[in-house]
Amino acid sequence: MMERLSISRFWRIKDLHYTFAYSKCKKCGHAFYPPKHVCPKCGSRELELTIPPREGELLSWTKLYEVAPYFENEKPLYLGLVKLGEVKIMAQIVDVFDESLLKEGARVETVFRKVKEDGNSGLIYYAMKFRLTSK
Amino acid sequence: MRIFISGYGLVRISRWFSDSLEDLSFKAFTDMESRIGERIDADAVIVANSLGPILQSQNLISVAIAEDLGFKGRPTFSVENGGASGGSAVILATSLIKAGMAKDVLVIGAEKTSDYISSISNHAISTFLNSEYEAFYGGTPASSFAMIARAYLAAYGYKEEDLSDWPVLMHENAVDVPHAQLKFKVTREQVMKSDIISAPLRVMHSPPSSDGAAVLLISGEESRLGKDKRLAEIKSTVQISDIMELSIRDSLTEYQALHYLAESIERSTGYRMSEIDIIDIPDDYTISTPLVLESLNISAKGKGLEDISSGRFRLGDKPSVNVTGGTKARGHPYGATGVYQLAELSSLLSDNKVKNARVQADRALSISMGGVGTVFTGILLEKV
């Protein structure tokens, strides 16, 4: 019942997790992440992948203590919903040294980090996360 | 065609370490037979279960449970829709009857979440989110509800302690409910001092780890049972999906699918939400309560928590909400919860045996939710 890491499952989504590439609808302009085959706003199938800017603003966040097995060594986890340009994306927030800085509107940037690993000799998943900007 | 709930059976929600899904289902089924006073047959068996393929490593759950209960050679269906599995199973049952495929359908809701330590259960319920995106990053329903809660509190100027009145009311409501899991009162101070599970949400906003099973007999007008067995009539059913990912939703502070659900019930029955006596809603992690009440137009936008604190929704108010304790105190065996909700409401409209306090009601609405506002069912019952 515990999830095992899989080469093929991760390989097919790695571009999303490495770049936060999102869908932009050519018909109505709606931008959304993660990408889908059909625009949830207008139903169009004419979508293009777009790379978001590296900086954005925090919309909401939480500090999660009750986690799944792969995250036991890292808990508590900070998770945030972030607006990057025209698209909203949820991911972990890392390098939180002063929690009082986590507030709606705080500036954040993307950073490439490890997400989970399958023991000492198994697969390692990497992906984009967020951290507060130093500016 | 008229469709009725003609029987219900319940197991007390708890952590049943010695009982399997089949054991709990059999106990709920025989409880229903005892209440009806005869052996029960059915043309089809539907099992609502959400986590069995993960936590019990069992697929084909409807066959496994039907076989254990002695039903062979019947149509069986396993329904998985997270916390809306039970409501979805009842809607499927009504469809089978309307299609002429069955006169009586047995609906069983069964779930066990206590077989493993909490981190394994956290993994299981994280599958209610997008597993290759939100859960990939470690997200769980608690973290998603927490981000909704933070956005809601900020949008309407509430403080964290404003969330505390709901769990207090839910525990109070469950005290006289024999099958409820947590039958004790709590104070606002206890809520605020309980551990944080995902800030700003605390242990006392979250459902307990619950095992349980409940059954319903859904019958058409050609039922094997006499008309005197009818407990409640199913007047309207709605099921509607919404967007799974928080990042794709227009708003964090409402469940847009519920606007349609309320309109659909009002259109099909002529009853407005304000004319319903009792409503049982998904109050997951407390924050769902104001979102559901506001999205159904029972509370004004942003006023849900204020209405709760002012004393609305208690037993005797119209509508009374979650009079058996909600997911927080009755318990939340995910796939089975919707079946419990309808068993409770059909009892409150007939024999009133699921609560010691006297309840006066003619119409009752059950709303079930899968995921974090991802899918909903609405089922309106009326006294017969």
Short mmCIF file of N, CA and C in Angstrom, two decimals, chain B residues 239-382:
data_model
loop_
_atom_site.label_atom_id
_atom_site.label_comp_id
_atom_site.label_asym_id
_atom_site.label_seq_id
_atom_site.Cartn_x
_atom_site.Cartn_y
_atom_site.Cartn_z
N GLN B 239 -25.56 14.44 -8.60
CA GLN B 239 -24.12 14.22 -8.42
C GLN B 239 -23.39 15.14 -9.38
N ILE B 240 -22.35 15.78 -8.89
CA ILE B 240 -21.64 16.73 -9.75
C ILE B 240 -20.16 16.78 -9.39
N SER B 241 -19.32 16.73 -10.40
CA SER B 241 -17.88 16.84 -10.16
C SER B 241 -17.46 18.30 -10.31
N ASP B 242 -16.34 18.61 -9.66
CA ASP B 242 -15.76 19.95 -9.82
C ASP B 242 -14.28 19.76 -10.17
N ILE B 243 -13.52 20.80 -10.10
CA ILE B 243 -12.10 20.72 -10.45
C ILE B 243 -11.30 20.17 -9.28
N MET B 244 -10.39 19.22 -9.57
CA MET B 244 -9.64 18.56 -8.51
C MET B 244 -8.57 19.47 -7.90
N GLU B 245 -7.82 20.19 -8.71
CA GLU B 245 -6.67 20.93 -8.22
C GLU B 245 -7.06 22.33 -7.74
N LEU B 246 -6.58 22.69 -6.55
CA LEU B 246 -6.86 24.04 -6.03
C LEU B 246 -6.35 25.10 -6.99
N SER B 247 -5.20 24.83 -7.65
CA SER B 247 -4.57 25.85 -8.48
C SER B 247 -5.38 26.18 -9.73
N ILE B 248 -6.31 25.31 -10.11
CA ILE B 248 -7.10 25.59 -11.33
C ILE B 248 -8.45 26.22 -10.98
N ARG B 249 -8.79 26.25 -9.69
CA ARG B 249 -10.09 26.83 -9.32
C ARG B 249 -10.06 28.36 -9.38
N ASP B 250 -11.22 28.92 -9.71
CA ASP B 250 -11.33 30.38 -9.73
C ASP B 250 -11.24 30.94 -8.31
N SER B 251 -11.78 30.21 -7.35
CA SER B 251 -11.86 30.74 -5.98
C SER B 251 -11.55 29.64 -4.98
N LEU B 252 -10.81 29.99 -3.91
CA LEU B 252 -10.56 29.04 -2.83
C LEU B 252 -11.68 29.07 -1.80
N THR B 253 -12.53 30.08 -1.84
CA THR B 253 -13.46 30.30 -0.73
C THR B 253 -14.90 29.91 -1.03
N GLU B 254 -15.10 29.13 -2.07
CA GLU B 254 -16.44 28.58 -2.33
C GLU B 254 -16.32 27.26 -3.07
N TYR B 255 -17.40 26.45 -2.97
CA TYR B 255 -17.50 25.22 -3.75
C TYR B 255 -18.50 25.49 -4.86
N GLN B 256 -17.98 25.82 -6.05
CA GLN B 256 -18.88 26.28 -7.11
C GLN B 256 -19.89 25.20 -7.52
N ALA B 257 -19.48 23.92 -7.42
CA ALA B 257 -20.40 22.84 -7.82
C ALA B 257 -21.68 22.84 -6.99
N LEU B 258 -21.59 23.34 -5.75
CA LEU B 258 -22.77 23.32 -4.89
C LEU B 258 -23.83 24.33 -5.32
N HIS B 259 -23.44 25.38 -6.05
CA HIS B 259 -24.45 26.29 -6.59
C HIS B 259 -25.39 25.51 -7.51
N TYR B 260 -24.77 24.70 -8.38
CA TYR B 260 -25.56 23.91 -9.33
C TYR B 260 -26.38 22.87 -8.58
N LEU B 261 -25.75 22.24 -7.57
CA LEU B 261 -26.45 21.19 -6.82
C LEU B 261 -27.72 21.73 -6.17
N ALA B 262 -27.60 22.90 -5.53
CA ALA B 262 -28.76 23.50 -4.86
C ALA B 262 -29.84 23.86 -5.89
N GLU B 263 -29.42 24.44 -6.99
CA GLU B 263 -30.39 24.81 -8.04
C GLU B 263 -31.10 23.59 -8.58
N SER B 264 -30.34 22.52 -8.77
CA SER B 264 -30.91 21.29 -9.34
C SER B 264 -31.97 20.70 -8.40
N ILE B 265 -31.67 20.68 -7.10
CA ILE B 265 -32.64 20.14 -6.14
C ILE B 265 -33.87 21.04 -6.07
N GLU B 266 -33.64 22.33 -6.07
CA GLU B 266 -34.78 23.26 -6.01
C GLU B 266 -35.66 23.12 -7.26
N ARG B 267 -35.00 22.96 -8.41
CA ARG B 267 -35.74 22.86 -9.67
C ARG B 267 -36.54 21.55 -9.73
N SER B 268 -35.94 20.44 -9.26
CA SER B 268 -36.60 19.15 -9.41
C SER B 268 -37.68 18.91 -8.35
N THR B 269 -37.58 19.56 -7.20
CA THR B 269 -38.56 19.31 -6.13
C THR B 269 -39.45 20.51 -5.83
N GLY B 270 -39.01 21.70 -6.21
CA GLY B 270 -39.75 22.91 -5.84
C GLY B 270 -39.42 23.40 -4.45
N TYR B 271 -38.59 22.64 -3.72
CA TYR B 271 -38.23 23.06 -2.36
C TYR B 271 -36.97 23.91 -2.39
N ARG B 272 -37.03 25.05 -1.71
CA ARG B 272 -35.82 25.87 -1.57
C ARG B 272 -35.01 25.34 -0.37
N MET B 273 -33.73 25.67 -0.35
CA MET B 273 -32.88 25.21 0.74
C MET B 273 -33.46 25.62 2.10
N SER B 274 -34.12 26.80 2.13
CA SER B 274 -34.67 27.31 3.39
C SER B 274 -35.87 26.50 3.88
N GLU B 275 -36.41 25.64 3.03
CA GLU B 275 -37.57 24.82 3.42
C GLU B 275 -37.17 23.43 3.91
N ILE B 276 -35.88 23.16 3.99
CA ILE B 276 -35.41 21.84 4.42
C ILE B 276 -35.13 21.89 5.92
N ASP B 277 -35.60 20.86 6.63
CA ASP B 277 -35.51 20.87 8.10
C ASP B 277 -34.12 20.51 8.62
N ILE B 278 -33.55 19.45 8.04
CA ILE B 278 -32.24 18.97 8.50
C ILE B 278 -31.33 18.81 7.30
N ILE B 279 -30.10 19.28 7.45
CA ILE B 279 -29.11 19.08 6.39
C ILE B 279 -27.88 18.45 7.01
N ASP B 280 -27.38 17.41 6.37
CA ASP B 280 -26.12 16.82 6.82
C ASP B 280 -25.07 17.13 5.76
N ILE B 281 -24.02 17.81 6.18
CA ILE B 281 -23.04 18.32 5.21
C ILE B 281 -21.64 17.76 5.49
N PRO B 282 -20.79 17.77 4.48
CA PRO B 282 -19.38 17.42 4.72
C PRO B 282 -18.69 18.60 5.39
N ASP B 283 -18.30 18.41 6.65
CA ASP B 283 -17.70 19.51 7.42
C ASP B 283 -16.22 19.26 7.63
N ASP B 284 -15.59 18.59 6.66
CA ASP B 284 -14.18 18.19 6.78
C ASP B 284 -13.30 19.34 7.25
N TYR B 285 -12.54 19.07 8.29
CA TYR B 285 -11.56 20.02 8.82
C TYR B 285 -12.19 21.38 9.14
N THR B 286 -13.43 21.38 9.54
CA THR B 286 -14.21 22.56 9.95
C THR B 286 -14.40 23.58 8.83
N ILE B 287 -13.34 23.87 8.07
CA ILE B 287 -13.43 24.95 7.08
C ILE B 287 -14.44 24.63 5.98
N SER B 288 -14.69 23.35 5.77
CA SER B 288 -15.68 23.01 4.75
C SER B 288 -17.07 23.52 5.13
N THR B 289 -17.34 23.64 6.43
CA THR B 289 -18.68 24.01 6.87
C THR B 289 -19.11 25.37 6.31
N PRO B 290 -18.35 26.46 6.55
CA PRO B 290 -18.81 27.73 5.98
C PRO B 290 -18.85 27.71 4.46
N LEU B 291 -17.91 27.01 3.82
CA LEU B 291 -17.92 26.97 2.36
C LEU B 291 -19.19 26.28 1.84
N VAL B 292 -19.58 25.18 2.49
CA VAL B 292 -20.79 24.46 2.05
C VAL B 292 -22.02 25.32 2.31
N LEU B 293 -22.13 25.86 3.52
CA LEU B 293 -23.33 26.63 3.87
C LEU B 293 -23.48 27.85 2.95
N GLU B 294 -22.37 28.49 2.63
CA GLU B 294 -22.44 29.68 1.78
C GLU B 294 -22.69 29.30 0.32
N SER B 295 -22.08 28.22 -0.13
CA SER B 295 -22.26 27.81 -1.52
C SER B 295 -23.67 27.29 -1.77
N LEU B 296 -24.33 26.78 -0.71
CA LEU B 296 -25.73 26.36 -0.84
C LEU B 296 -26.69 27.54 -0.63
N ASN B 297 -26.12 28.72 -0.33
CA ASN B 297 -26.91 29.93 -0.09
C ASN B 297 -27.71 29.87 1.21
N ILE B 298 -27.26 29.05 2.15
CA ILE B 298 -27.91 29.00 3.46
C ILE B 298 -27.35 30.12 4.33
N SER B 299 -26.08 30.40 4.20
CA SER B 299 -25.46 31.57 4.82
C SER B 299 -25.05 32.54 3.72
N ALA B 300 -25.03 33.83 4.05
CA ALA B 300 -24.53 34.81 3.09
C ALA B 300 -23.03 34.64 2.93
N LYS B 301 -22.50 35.12 1.81
CA LYS B 301 -21.08 34.99 1.53
C LYS B 301 -20.24 35.60 2.67
N GLY B 302 -19.33 34.79 3.21
CA GLY B 302 -18.45 35.27 4.26
C GLY B 302 -19.07 35.26 5.66
N LYS B 303 -20.33 34.83 5.76
CA LYS B 303 -21.03 34.89 7.05
C LYS B 303 -21.18 33.52 7.71
N GLY B 304 -20.66 32.47 7.08
CA GLY B 304 -20.86 31.12 7.61
C GLY B 304 -20.38 30.95 9.04
N LEU B 305 -19.14 31.34 9.32
CA LEU B 305 -18.61 31.18 10.68
C LEU B 305 -19.36 32.08 11.66
N GLU B 306 -19.73 33.27 11.21
CA GLU B 306 -20.48 34.19 12.08
C GLU B 306 -21.84 33.58 12.44
N ASP B 307 -22.49 32.96 11.47
CA ASP B 307 -23.79 32.31 11.73
C ASP B 307 -23.64 31.18 12.74
N ILE B 308 -22.57 30.40 12.60
CA ILE B 308 -22.34 29.29 13.55
C ILE B 308 -22.15 29.86 14.95
N SER B 309 -21.33 30.89 15.07
CA SER B 309 -21.05 31.46 16.39
C SER B 309 -22.28 32.11 17.01
N SER B 310 -23.20 32.57 16.16
CA SER B 310 -24.41 33.22 16.69
C SER B 310 -25.46 32.20 17.13
N GLY B 311 -25.17 30.89 16.94
CA GLY B 311 -26.08 29.87 17.45
C GLY B 311 -26.99 29.26 16.42
N ARG B 312 -26.82 29.63 15.16
CA ARG B 312 -27.64 29.01 14.11
C ARG B 312 -27.26 27.54 13.93
N PHE B 313 -28.14 26.78 13.29
CA PHE B 313 -27.93 25.40 12.83
C PHE B 313 -28.00 24.35 13.92
N ARG B 314 -28.36 24.78 15.14
CA ARG B 314 -28.52 23.81 16.22
C ARG B 314 -29.81 23.03 16.03
N LEU B 315 -29.97 21.95 16.76
CA LEU B 315 -31.20 21.16 16.69
C LEU B 315 -32.38 22.06 17.03
N GLY B 316 -33.38 22.07 16.16
CA GLY B 316 -34.54 22.93 16.36
C GLY B 316 -34.52 24.13 15.44
N ASP B 317 -33.32 24.56 15.01
CA ASP B 317 -33.23 25.63 14.03
C ASP B 317 -33.58 25.05 12.65
N LYS B 318 -33.87 25.92 11.71
CA LYS B 318 -34.16 25.45 10.36
C LYS B 318 -33.26 26.16 9.37
N PRO B 319 -32.32 25.46 8.75
CA PRO B 319 -32.10 24.02 8.92
C PRO B 319 -31.23 23.73 10.15
N SER B 320 -31.49 22.56 10.75
CA SER B 320 -30.53 22.01 11.71
C SER B 320 -29.45 21.33 10.87
N VAL B 321 -28.20 21.50 11.26
CA VAL B 321 -27.10 20.96 10.44
C VAL B 321 -26.27 19.98 11.26
N ASN B 322 -26.05 18.81 10.69
CA ASN B 322 -25.19 17.78 11.29
C ASN B 322 -25.61 17.45 12.72
N VAL B 323 -26.85 17.05 12.89
CA VAL B 323 -27.37 16.79 14.24
C VAL B 323 -26.80 15.50 14.83
N THR B 324 -26.07 14.71 14.03
CA THR B 324 -25.45 13.50 14.58
C THR B 324 -23.93 13.66 14.76
N GLY B 325 -23.42 14.87 14.58
CA GLY B 325 -22.02 15.12 14.94
C GLY B 325 -21.04 15.33 13.79
N GLY B 326 -21.51 15.15 12.54
CA GLY B 326 -20.63 15.41 11.40
C GLY B 326 -19.41 14.51 11.35
N THR B 327 -18.53 14.80 10.41
CA THR B 327 -17.34 13.95 10.25
C THR B 327 -16.44 14.03 11.48
N LYS B 328 -16.51 15.15 12.19
CA LYS B 328 -15.64 15.37 13.33
C LYS B 328 -15.96 14.44 14.50
N ALA B 329 -17.23 14.30 14.85
CA ALA B 329 -17.59 13.57 16.07
C ALA B 329 -18.33 12.26 15.77
N ARG B 330 -19.19 12.25 14.77
CA ARG B 330 -19.78 10.95 14.38
C ARG B 330 -18.69 10.03 13.88
N GLY B 331 -17.73 10.64 13.14
CA GLY B 331 -16.65 9.87 12.54
C GLY B 331 -16.76 9.96 11.02
N HIS B 332 -15.68 9.54 10.34
CA HIS B 332 -15.62 9.72 8.89
C HIS B 332 -14.93 8.52 8.23
N PRO B 333 -15.64 7.36 8.17
CA PRO B 333 -15.12 6.24 7.39
C PRO B 333 -15.42 6.52 5.92
N TYR B 334 -14.49 7.13 5.24
CA TYR B 334 -14.71 7.86 3.97
C TYR B 334 -15.76 7.26 3.03
N GLY B 335 -15.49 6.07 2.52
CA GLY B 335 -16.42 5.50 1.54
C GLY B 335 -17.78 5.20 2.14
N ALA B 336 -17.83 4.99 3.44
CA ALA B 336 -19.09 4.63 4.10
C ALA B 336 -19.86 5.85 4.60
N THR B 337 -19.21 7.00 4.68
CA THR B 337 -19.83 8.15 5.35
C THR B 337 -21.17 8.54 4.72
N GLY B 338 -21.25 8.55 3.39
CA GLY B 338 -22.50 8.93 2.74
C GLY B 338 -23.63 7.98 3.07
N VAL B 339 -23.31 6.70 3.29
CA VAL B 339 -24.35 5.73 3.66
C VAL B 339 -24.79 5.99 5.10
N TYR B 340 -23.84 6.28 5.98
CA TYR B 340 -24.21 6.67 7.35
C TYR B 340 -25.13 7.89 7.33
N GLN B 341 -24.76 8.90 6.54
CA GLN B 341 -25.57 10.13 6.51
C GLN B 341 -27.02 9.81 6.16
N LEU B 342 -27.21 8.98 5.12
CA LEU B 342 -28.58 8.69 4.67
C LEU B 342 -29.29 7.75 5.63
N ALA B 343 -28.56 6.84 6.26
CA ALA B 343 -29.17 5.98 7.28
C ALA B 343 -29.67 6.85 8.44
N GLU B 344 -28.84 7.80 8.85
CA GLU B 344 -29.22 8.68 9.96
C GLU B 344 -30.44 9.53 9.59
N LEU B 345 -30.41 10.13 8.41
CA LEU B 345 -31.52 11.02 8.03
C LEU B 345 -32.81 10.23 7.85
N SER B 346 -32.74 9.02 7.27
CA SER B 346 -33.98 8.25 7.11
C SER B 346 -34.51 7.83 8.47
N SER B 347 -33.62 7.58 9.43
CA SER B 347 -34.06 7.28 10.79
C SER B 347 -34.70 8.51 11.44
N LEU B 348 -34.07 9.67 11.28
CA LEU B 348 -34.62 10.89 11.89
C LEU B 348 -35.99 11.25 11.31
N LEU B 349 -36.27 10.80 10.08
CA LEU B 349 -37.58 11.05 9.47
C LEU B 349 -38.60 9.96 9.82
N SER B 350 -38.16 8.91 10.55
CA SER B 350 -39.09 7.80 10.83
C SER B 350 -39.02 7.35 12.28
N ASP B 351 -38.10 6.43 12.59
CA ASP B 351 -38.09 5.85 13.94
C ASP B 351 -37.28 6.66 14.95
N ASN B 352 -36.45 7.60 14.47
CA ASN B 352 -35.66 8.48 15.35
C ASN B 352 -34.74 7.71 16.31
N LYS B 353 -34.31 6.51 15.90
CA LYS B 353 -33.50 5.70 16.82
C LYS B 353 -32.02 6.04 16.80
N VAL B 354 -31.59 6.91 15.88
CA VAL B 354 -30.16 7.21 15.83
C VAL B 354 -29.78 8.39 16.72
N LYS B 355 -30.76 8.95 17.41
CA LYS B 355 -30.44 10.06 18.31
C LYS B 355 -31.47 10.06 19.43
N ASN B 356 -31.00 10.24 20.66
CA ASN B 356 -31.93 10.20 21.78
C ASN B 356 -32.85 11.42 21.81
N ALA B 357 -32.34 12.58 21.43
CA ALA B 357 -33.19 13.78 21.42
C ALA B 357 -34.26 13.64 20.36
N ARG B 358 -35.43 14.17 20.63
CA ARG B 358 -36.55 14.10 19.69
C ARG B 358 -36.28 15.07 18.53
N VAL B 359 -36.46 14.59 17.34
CA VAL B 359 -36.21 15.42 16.16
C VAL B 359 -37.48 15.49 15.33
N GLN B 360 -37.92 16.70 15.04
CA GLN B 360 -39.11 16.91 14.19
C GLN B 360 -38.63 17.33 12.81
N ALA B 361 -38.93 16.53 11.81
CA ALA B 361 -38.49 16.89 10.47
C ALA B 361 -39.36 16.21 9.42
N ASP B 362 -39.61 16.92 8.34
CA ASP B 362 -40.33 16.36 7.20
C ASP B 362 -39.42 16.16 5.99
N ARG B 363 -38.41 17.01 5.91
CA ARG B 363 -37.49 16.93 4.77
C ARG B 363 -36.05 17.01 5.26
N ALA B 364 -35.20 16.20 4.65
CA ALA B 364 -33.79 16.17 5.06
C ALA B 364 -32.92 16.03 3.83
N LEU B 365 -31.81 16.75 3.83
CA LEU B 365 -30.89 16.74 2.69
C LEU B 365 -29.52 16.25 3.14
N SER B 366 -29.00 15.29 2.39
CA SER B 366 -27.64 14.80 2.64
C SER B 366 -26.72 15.31 1.52
N ILE B 367 -25.64 15.97 1.93
CA ILE B 367 -24.61 16.37 0.96
C ILE B 367 -23.34 15.60 1.30
N SER B 368 -22.77 14.91 0.34
CA SER B 368 -21.51 14.20 0.54
C SER B 368 -20.44 14.81 -0.36
N MET B 369 -19.20 14.73 0.10
CA MET B 369 -18.11 15.34 -0.67
C MET B 369 -16.94 14.37 -0.80
N GLY B 370 -16.43 14.25 -2.00
CA GLY B 370 -15.20 13.50 -2.23
C GLY B 370 -14.06 14.47 -2.47
N GLY B 371 -12.88 14.13 -1.91
CA GLY B 371 -11.72 15.00 -2.08
C GLY B 371 -11.92 16.32 -1.36
N VAL B 372 -11.27 17.34 -1.89
CA VAL B 372 -11.36 18.68 -1.29
C VAL B 372 -12.31 19.50 -2.17
N GLY B 373 -13.61 19.23 -2.01
CA GLY B 373 -14.61 19.89 -2.85
C GLY B 373 -14.52 19.43 -4.29
N THR B 374 -14.08 18.19 -4.51
CA THR B 374 -13.82 17.69 -5.86
C THR B 374 -15.07 17.09 -6.50
N VAL B 375 -15.88 16.40 -5.69
CA VAL B 375 -17.12 15.81 -6.22
C VAL B 375 -18.16 15.82 -5.09
N PHE B 376 -19.40 16.09 -5.45
CA PHE B 376 -20.48 16.17 -4.45
C PHE B 376 -21.67 15.32 -4.89
N THR B 377 -22.38 14.81 -3.88
CA THR B 377 -23.71 14.26 -4.14
C THR B 377 -24.68 14.99 -3.22
N GLY B 378 -25.90 15.14 -3.70
CA GLY B 378 -26.98 15.69 -2.89
C GLY B 378 -28.19 14.79 -3.02
N ILE B 379 -28.74 14.36 -1.89
CA ILE B 379 -29.91 13.47 -1.90
C ILE B 379 -30.94 14.02 -0.93
N LEU B 380 -32.12 14.36 -1.46
CA LEU B 380 -33.18 14.93 -0.63
C LEU B 380 -34.18 13.84 -0.26
N LEU B 381 -34.40 13.68 1.04
CA LEU B 381 -35.35 12.70 1.55
C LEU B 381 -36.59 13.41 2.10
N GLU B 382 -37.73 12.71 2.01
CA GLU B 382 -38.97 13.26 2.58
C GLU B 382 -39.66 12.17 3.39
#
